[in-house]
Amino acid sequence: MMARKIVEEDEGYFLVDKDDADAKRIAASIPGFDFKGIPMFFDVGGLVGDIEAFQLAIDIFVERYKAMEPPVTSVCGLDARGFLFGPPVALALKVPFFMMRKQGKLPGPTMEVPYKTEYSDEVLTIPCTAVKPGDRVVIFDDLIATGGTTIAAANLIVEAGGVVAEVAVITAIAFFKGWKKFRSSLPQLKDVSIFSIVEATNCLVMPEGSTGTYNVSSGSKEHKKITEAMKQAKLGDVLTKTGEGDAATFHTQARGPQSLREKHGSAYAPE
């Protein structure tokens, strides 16, 4: 089998080639919603709901980390989407998996590190027994943007005596260049790379009326209309909404065919 093409897009930032068929299939499974003030929140729920795309993503990670030298000795998943991708990779590599959780979620003795996000002050924790001196750890998350959470996680692994072998994500928002901030945050991280399967602008454009985030009451008229609309849905379709209240209508529609990059150009960036 021909080796998969991995491109170093920038120093320390590695990406599966955008023309790779598997990467395209994975990108096509990731919708983007207007959520928590973010106009394009990339939702890996679409990926894990698509068993073919999910398997392809895990295969790409396993392929990379089975070949890594020196070998990976453990896998860490960040709370909470890193818990989706880290465990199947750890099983395939036959190495332990451990969770890095928000404060107050882990029993027993823990180590912790505070950090800031765009919205709040947070604390990450790991079990004191999770990292042994010299362990080579791959950190898994769904996405890297500014890199704040990833930096905090890596710092905690280093403080515990481990070595960060690499950071693995499904999607990177290249506009933020989070890998630069990550690699400059600590001397022990200056040579650590970020590996992403998909760059966010290679995900498909969402159809009009499909990006909203709203709550629907069980058994309501809206719920019944949505249930009826979903009967015609194909794998990967998203729900579109026109109008409000009792006048709202719902349909399902495929995303694309354009990618965000094709529609907005390489200068596309989140607002």
One Martini backbone bead per residue (centre of mass of N, CA, C, O) as a GRO file, in nm:
protein
  271
    1MET     BB    1   0.097   0.036   0.022
    2MET     BB    2   0.073   0.357  -0.007
    3ALA     BB    3   0.187   0.619   0.134
    4ARG     BB    4   0.083   0.867   0.313
    5LYS     BB    5   0.030   1.205   0.272
    6ILE     BB    6   0.226   1.435   0.457
    7VAL     BB    7   0.202   1.778   0.554
    8GLU     BB    8   0.409   2.060   0.619
    9GLU     BB    9   0.257   2.360   0.654
   10ASP     BB   10   0.421   2.410   0.917
   11GLU     BB   11   0.608   2.442   1.172
   12GLY     BB   12   0.475   2.161   1.344
   13TYR     BB   13   0.245   2.125   1.108
   14PHE     BB   14   0.043   1.844   1.038
   15LEU     BB   15  -0.113   1.719   0.726
   16VAL     BB   16  -0.331   1.578   0.550
   17ASP     BB   17  -0.377   1.565   0.242
   18LYS     BB   18  -0.638   1.729   0.079
   19ASP     BB   19  -0.649   1.484  -0.155
   20ASP     BB   20  -0.724   1.277   0.035
   21ALA     BB   21  -0.983   1.064   0.043
   22ASP     BB   22  -1.017   1.023   0.351
   23ALA     BB   23  -1.012   1.322   0.435
   24LYS     BB   24  -1.260   1.401   0.268
   25ARG     BB   25  -1.458   1.211   0.408
   26ILE     BB   26  -1.425   1.337   0.688
   27ALA     BB   27  -1.496   1.634   0.620
   28ALA     BB   28  -1.794   1.550   0.520
   29SER     BB   29  -1.882   1.475   0.843
   30ILE     BB   30  -1.843   1.790   0.935
   31PRO     BB   31  -2.020   2.008   1.094
   32GLY     BB   32  -2.139   2.360   1.124
   33PHE     BB   33  -2.216   2.574   1.403
   34ASP     BB   34  -2.402   2.804   1.583
   35PHE     BB   35  -2.201   2.831   1.886
   36LYS     BB   36  -2.126   3.020   2.145
   37GLY     BB   37  -2.050   3.256   1.923
   38ILE     BB   38  -1.977   3.045   1.700
   39PRO     BB   39  -2.022   3.028   1.354
   40MET     BB   40  -1.808   2.758   1.339
   41PHE     BB   41  -1.887   2.463   1.488
   42PHE     BB   42  -1.711   2.174   1.496
   43ASP     BB   43  -1.883   1.856   1.471
   44VAL     BB   44  -1.793   1.526   1.566
   45GLY     BB   45  -2.073   1.391   1.568
   46GLY     BB   46  -2.077   1.334   1.262
   47LEU     BB   47  -1.839   1.136   1.258
   48VAL     BB   48  -1.934   0.919   1.481
   49GLY     BB   49  -2.209   0.872   1.303
   50ASP     BB   50  -1.988   0.772   1.084
   51ILE     BB   51  -1.841   0.475   1.053
   52GLU     BB   52  -1.649   0.517   0.817
   53ALA     BB   53  -1.513   0.783   0.904
   54PHE     BB   54  -1.424   0.692   1.185
   55GLN     BB   55  -1.241   0.460   1.092
   56LEU     BB   56  -1.050   0.632   0.920
   57ALA     BB   57  -0.942   0.806   1.150
   58ILE     BB   58  -0.824   0.579   1.322
   59ASP     BB   59  -0.637   0.462   1.104
   60ILE     BB   60  -0.457   0.712   1.074
   61PHE     BB   61  -0.352   0.717   1.362
   62VAL     BB   62  -0.238   0.431   1.380
   63GLU     BB   63  -0.043   0.451   1.146
   64ARG     BB   64   0.131   0.674   1.279
   65TYR     BB   65   0.186   0.543   1.581
   66LYS     BB   66   0.317   0.273   1.494
   67ALA     BB   67   0.570   0.438   1.347
   68MET     BB   68   0.675   0.560   1.596
   69GLU     BB   69   0.994   0.718   1.691
   70PRO     BB   70   0.968   0.662   1.958
   71PRO     BB   71   0.743   0.500   2.124
   72VAL     BB   72   0.438   0.484   2.239
   73THR     BB   73   0.307   0.457   2.591
   74SER     BB   74   0.061   0.672   2.576
   75VAL     BB   75  -0.284   0.795   2.608
   76CYS     BB   76  -0.453   1.113   2.580
   77GLY     BB   77  -0.769   1.254   2.682
   78LEU     BB   78  -0.972   1.522   2.633
   79ASP     BB   79  -1.210   1.703   2.774
   80ALA     BB   80  -1.423   1.500   2.587
   81ARG     BB   81  -1.342   1.429   2.281
   82GLY     BB   82  -1.081   1.260   2.338
   83PHE     BB   83  -1.253   1.000   2.425
   84LEU     BB   84  -1.321   0.905   2.127
   85PHE     BB   85  -1.007   0.863   2.003
   86GLY     BB   86  -0.804   0.739   2.206
   87PRO     BB   87  -0.895   0.444   2.279
   88PRO     BB   88  -0.875   0.299   1.994
   89VAL     BB   89  -0.574   0.362   1.965
   90ALA     BB   90  -0.467   0.229   2.221
   91LEU     BB   91  -0.562  -0.056   2.150
   92ALA     BB   92  -0.396  -0.083   1.886
   93LEU     BB   93  -0.115  -0.021   2.050
   94LYS     BB   94  -0.112  -0.138   2.342
   95VAL     BB   95  -0.191   0.109   2.537
   96PRO     BB   96  -0.256   0.332   2.759
   97PHE     BB   97  -0.536   0.514   2.890
   98PHE     BB   98  -0.604   0.865   2.973
   99MET     BB   99  -0.767   1.112   3.154
  100MET     BB  100  -0.842   1.461   3.102
  101ARG     BB  101  -0.997   1.657   3.345
  102LYS     BB  102  -1.203   1.829   3.504
  103GLN     BB  103  -1.257   1.961   3.784
  104GLY     BB  104  -1.404   1.711   4.001
  105LYS     BB  105  -1.401   1.418   3.818
  106LEU     BB  106  -1.169   1.284   3.991
  107PRO     BB  107  -1.052   1.037   4.170
  108GLY     BB  108  -0.828   1.072   4.387
  109PRO     BB  109  -0.517   1.140   4.314
  110THR     BB  110  -0.410   1.461   4.182
  111MET     BB  111  -0.332   1.666   3.907
  112GLU     BB  112  -0.297   2.026   3.825
  113VAL     BB  113  -0.416   2.290   3.584
  114PRO     BB  114  -0.445   2.610   3.502
  115TYR     BB  115  -0.672   2.793   3.273
  116LYS     BB  116  -0.761   2.978   2.977
  117THR     BB  117  -1.032   3.092   2.807
  118GLU     BB  118  -1.253   3.283   2.625
  119TYR     BB  119  -1.480   3.226   2.879
  120SER     BB  120  -1.282   3.089   3.109
  121ASP     BB  121  -1.186   2.935   3.401
  122GLU     BB  122  -0.970   2.648   3.429
  123VAL     BB  123  -0.924   2.286   3.514
  124LEU     BB  124  -0.686   2.031   3.494
  125THR     BB  125  -0.680   1.664   3.532
  126ILE     BB  126  -0.484   1.393   3.679
  127PRO     BB  127  -0.365   1.116   3.769
  128CYS     BB  128  -0.080   1.044   3.946
  129THR     BB  129  -0.056   0.749   3.782
  130ALA     BB  130  -0.053   0.815   3.462
  131VAL     BB  131   0.254   0.932   3.480
  132LYS     BB  132   0.569   0.840   3.391
  133PRO     BB  133   0.883   0.865   3.371
  134GLY     BB  134   0.926   0.898   3.014
  135ASP     BB  135   0.668   0.910   2.895
  136ARG     BB  136   0.498   0.872   2.575
  137VAL     BB  137   0.259   1.116   2.478
  138VAL     BB  138  -0.058   1.128   2.329
  139ILE     BB  139  -0.270   1.391   2.241
  140PHE     BB  140  -0.631   1.410   2.244
  141ASP     BB  141  -0.848   1.585   2.015
  142ASP     BB  142  -1.066   1.749   1.800
  143LEU     BB  143  -0.928   2.050   1.834
  144ILE     BB  144  -0.738   2.333   1.702
  145ALA     BB  145  -0.673   2.671   1.771
  146THR     BB  146  -0.514   2.848   2.001
  147GLY     BB  147  -0.412   2.612   2.233
  148GLY     BB  148  -0.478   2.632   2.542
  149THR     BB  149  -0.557   2.341   2.631
  150THR     BB  150  -0.306   2.196   2.518
  151ILE     BB  151  -0.098   2.340   2.689
  152ALA     BB  152  -0.200   2.252   2.965
  153ALA     BB  153  -0.175   1.947   2.916
  154ALA     BB  154   0.129   1.939   2.852
  155ASN     BB  155   0.230   2.063   3.116
  156LEU     BB  156   0.125   1.835   3.298
  157ILE     BB  157   0.293   1.606   3.175
  158VAL     BB  158   0.567   1.733   3.231
  159GLU     BB  159   0.532   1.764   3.542
  160ALA     BB  160   0.498   1.435   3.564
  161GLY     BB  161   0.754   1.335   3.354
  162GLY     BB  162   0.674   1.357   3.068
  163VAL     BB  163   0.630   1.311   2.708
  164VAL     BB  164   0.544   1.482   2.424
  165ALA     BB  165   0.497   1.341   2.114
  166GLU     BB  166   0.194   1.445   2.043
  167VAL     BB  167  -0.072   1.614   1.869
  168ALA     BB  168  -0.414   1.499   1.815
  169VAL     BB  169  -0.643   1.581   1.547
  170ILE     BB  170  -0.902   1.637   1.335
  171THR     BB  171  -0.903   1.963   1.367
  172ALA     BB  172  -0.782   2.272   1.216
  173ILE     BB  173  -0.745   2.623   1.275
  174ALA     BB  174  -0.515   2.791   1.099
  175PHE     BB  175  -0.560   3.095   1.159
  176PHE     BB  176  -0.443   3.070   1.470
  177LYS     BB  177  -0.178   2.911   1.508
  178GLY     BB  178  -0.156   2.711   1.769
  179TRP     BB  179   0.130   2.575   1.731
  180LYS     BB  180   0.303   2.820   1.804
  181LYS     BB  181   0.210   2.861   2.093
  182PHE     BB  182   0.273   2.578   2.190
  183ARG     BB  183   0.593   2.567   2.116
  184SER     BB  184   0.641   2.846   2.302
  185SER     BB  185   0.543   2.768   2.609
  186LEU     BB  186   0.782   2.540   2.626
  187PRO     BB  187   1.078   2.391   2.596
  188GLN     BB  188   0.955   2.086   2.577
  189LEU     BB  189   0.767   2.193   2.304
  190LYS     BB  190   0.942   2.299   2.052
  191ASP     BB  191   0.933   1.987   1.898
  192VAL     BB  192   0.629   1.960   1.899
  193SER     BB  193   0.369   1.824   1.722
  194ILE     BB  194   0.095   1.876   1.499
  195PHE     BB  195  -0.186   1.657   1.418
  196SER     BB  196  -0.399   1.665   1.126
  197ILE     BB  197  -0.651   1.564   0.912
  198VAL     BB  198  -0.810   1.849   0.912
  199GLU     BB  199  -0.893   2.142   0.766
  200ALA     BB  200  -1.155   2.344   0.819
  201THR     BB  201  -1.183   2.455   0.511
  202ASN     BB  202  -1.251   2.144   0.407
  203CYS     BB  203  -1.517   2.178   0.487
  204LEU     BB  204  -1.847   2.197   0.436
  205VAL     BB  205  -2.101   2.370   0.336
  206MET     BB  206  -2.376   2.506   0.473
  207PRO     BB  207  -2.695   2.531   0.455
  208GLU     BB  208  -2.952   2.717   0.464
  209GLY     BB  209  -3.083   2.686   0.795
  210SER     BB  210  -2.850   2.477   0.957
  211THR     BB  211  -2.678   2.646   1.204
  212GLY     BB  212  -2.862   2.640   1.428
  213THR     BB  213  -2.931   2.679   1.788
  214TYR     BB  214  -3.189   2.473   1.940
  215ASN     BB  215  -3.485   2.401   2.118
  216VAL     BB  216  -3.693   2.101   2.149
  217SER     BB  217  -3.993   1.981   2.227
  218SER     BB  218  -4.144   1.713   2.319
  219GLY     BB  219  -4.420   1.676   2.096
  220SER     BB  220  -4.406   1.902   1.926
  221LYS     BB  221  -4.450   2.044   1.627
  222GLU     BB  222  -4.151   2.058   1.562
  223HIS     BB  223  -4.083   1.765   1.627
  224LYS     BB  224  -4.275   1.638   1.416
  225LYS     BB  225  -4.148   1.774   1.169
  226ILE     BB  226  -3.866   1.658   1.206
  227THR     BB  227  -3.937   1.359   1.199
  228GLU     BB  228  -4.049   1.370   0.911
  229ALA     BB  229  -3.796   1.482   0.768
  230MET     BB  230  -3.595   1.240   0.859
  231LYS     BB  231  -3.712   1.013   0.671
  232GLN     BB  232  -3.534   1.144   0.413
  233ALA     BB  233  -3.261   1.099   0.519
  234LYS     BB  234  -2.922   1.107   0.473
  235LEU     BB  235  -2.613   1.053   0.512
  236GLY     BB  236  -2.510   1.378   0.636
  237ASP     BB  237  -2.749   1.525   0.676
  238VAL     BB  238  -2.918   1.830   0.736
  239LEU     BB  239  -3.106   2.054   0.911
  240THR     BB  240  -3.364   2.268   0.798
  241LYS     BB  241  -3.484   2.611   0.862
  242THR     BB  242  -3.807   2.780   0.818
  243GLY     BB  243  -3.889   2.989   1.027
  244GLU     BB  244  -4.132   3.023   1.299
  245GLY     BB  245  -4.281   2.823   1.491
  246ASP     BB  246  -4.567   2.712   1.341
  247ALA     BB  247  -4.429   2.811   1.053
  248ALA     BB  248  -4.224   2.609   1.054
  249THR     BB  249  -3.983   2.446   0.841
  250PHE     BB  250  -3.854   2.113   0.743
  251HIS     BB  251  -3.539   1.985   0.622
  252THR     BB  252  -3.317   1.797   0.421
  253GLN     BB  253  -2.953   1.836   0.358
  254ALA     BB  254  -2.680   1.860   0.194
  255ARG     BB  255  -2.361   1.932   0.188
  256GLY     BB  256  -2.252   2.154  -0.020
  257PRO     BB  257  -1.997   2.092  -0.240
  258GLN     BB  258  -1.851   2.304  -0.107
  259SER     BB  259  -1.601   2.443   0.046
  260LEU     BB  260  -1.493   2.693   0.238
  261ARG     BB  261  -1.250   2.755   0.055
  262GLU     BB  262  -1.408   2.772  -0.217
  263LYS     BB  263  -1.598   3.006  -0.120
  264HIS     BB  264  -1.377   3.206   0.050
  265GLY     BB  265  -1.102   3.110   0.057
  266SER     BB  266  -0.791   3.111   0.220
  267ALA     BB  267  -0.899   3.367   0.405
  268TYR     BB  268  -1.066   3.216   0.579
  269ALA     BB  269  -1.243   3.317   0.886
  270PRO     BB  270  -1.343   3.350   1.179
  271GLU     BB  271  -1.545   3.599   1.338
   0.00000   0.00000   0.00000
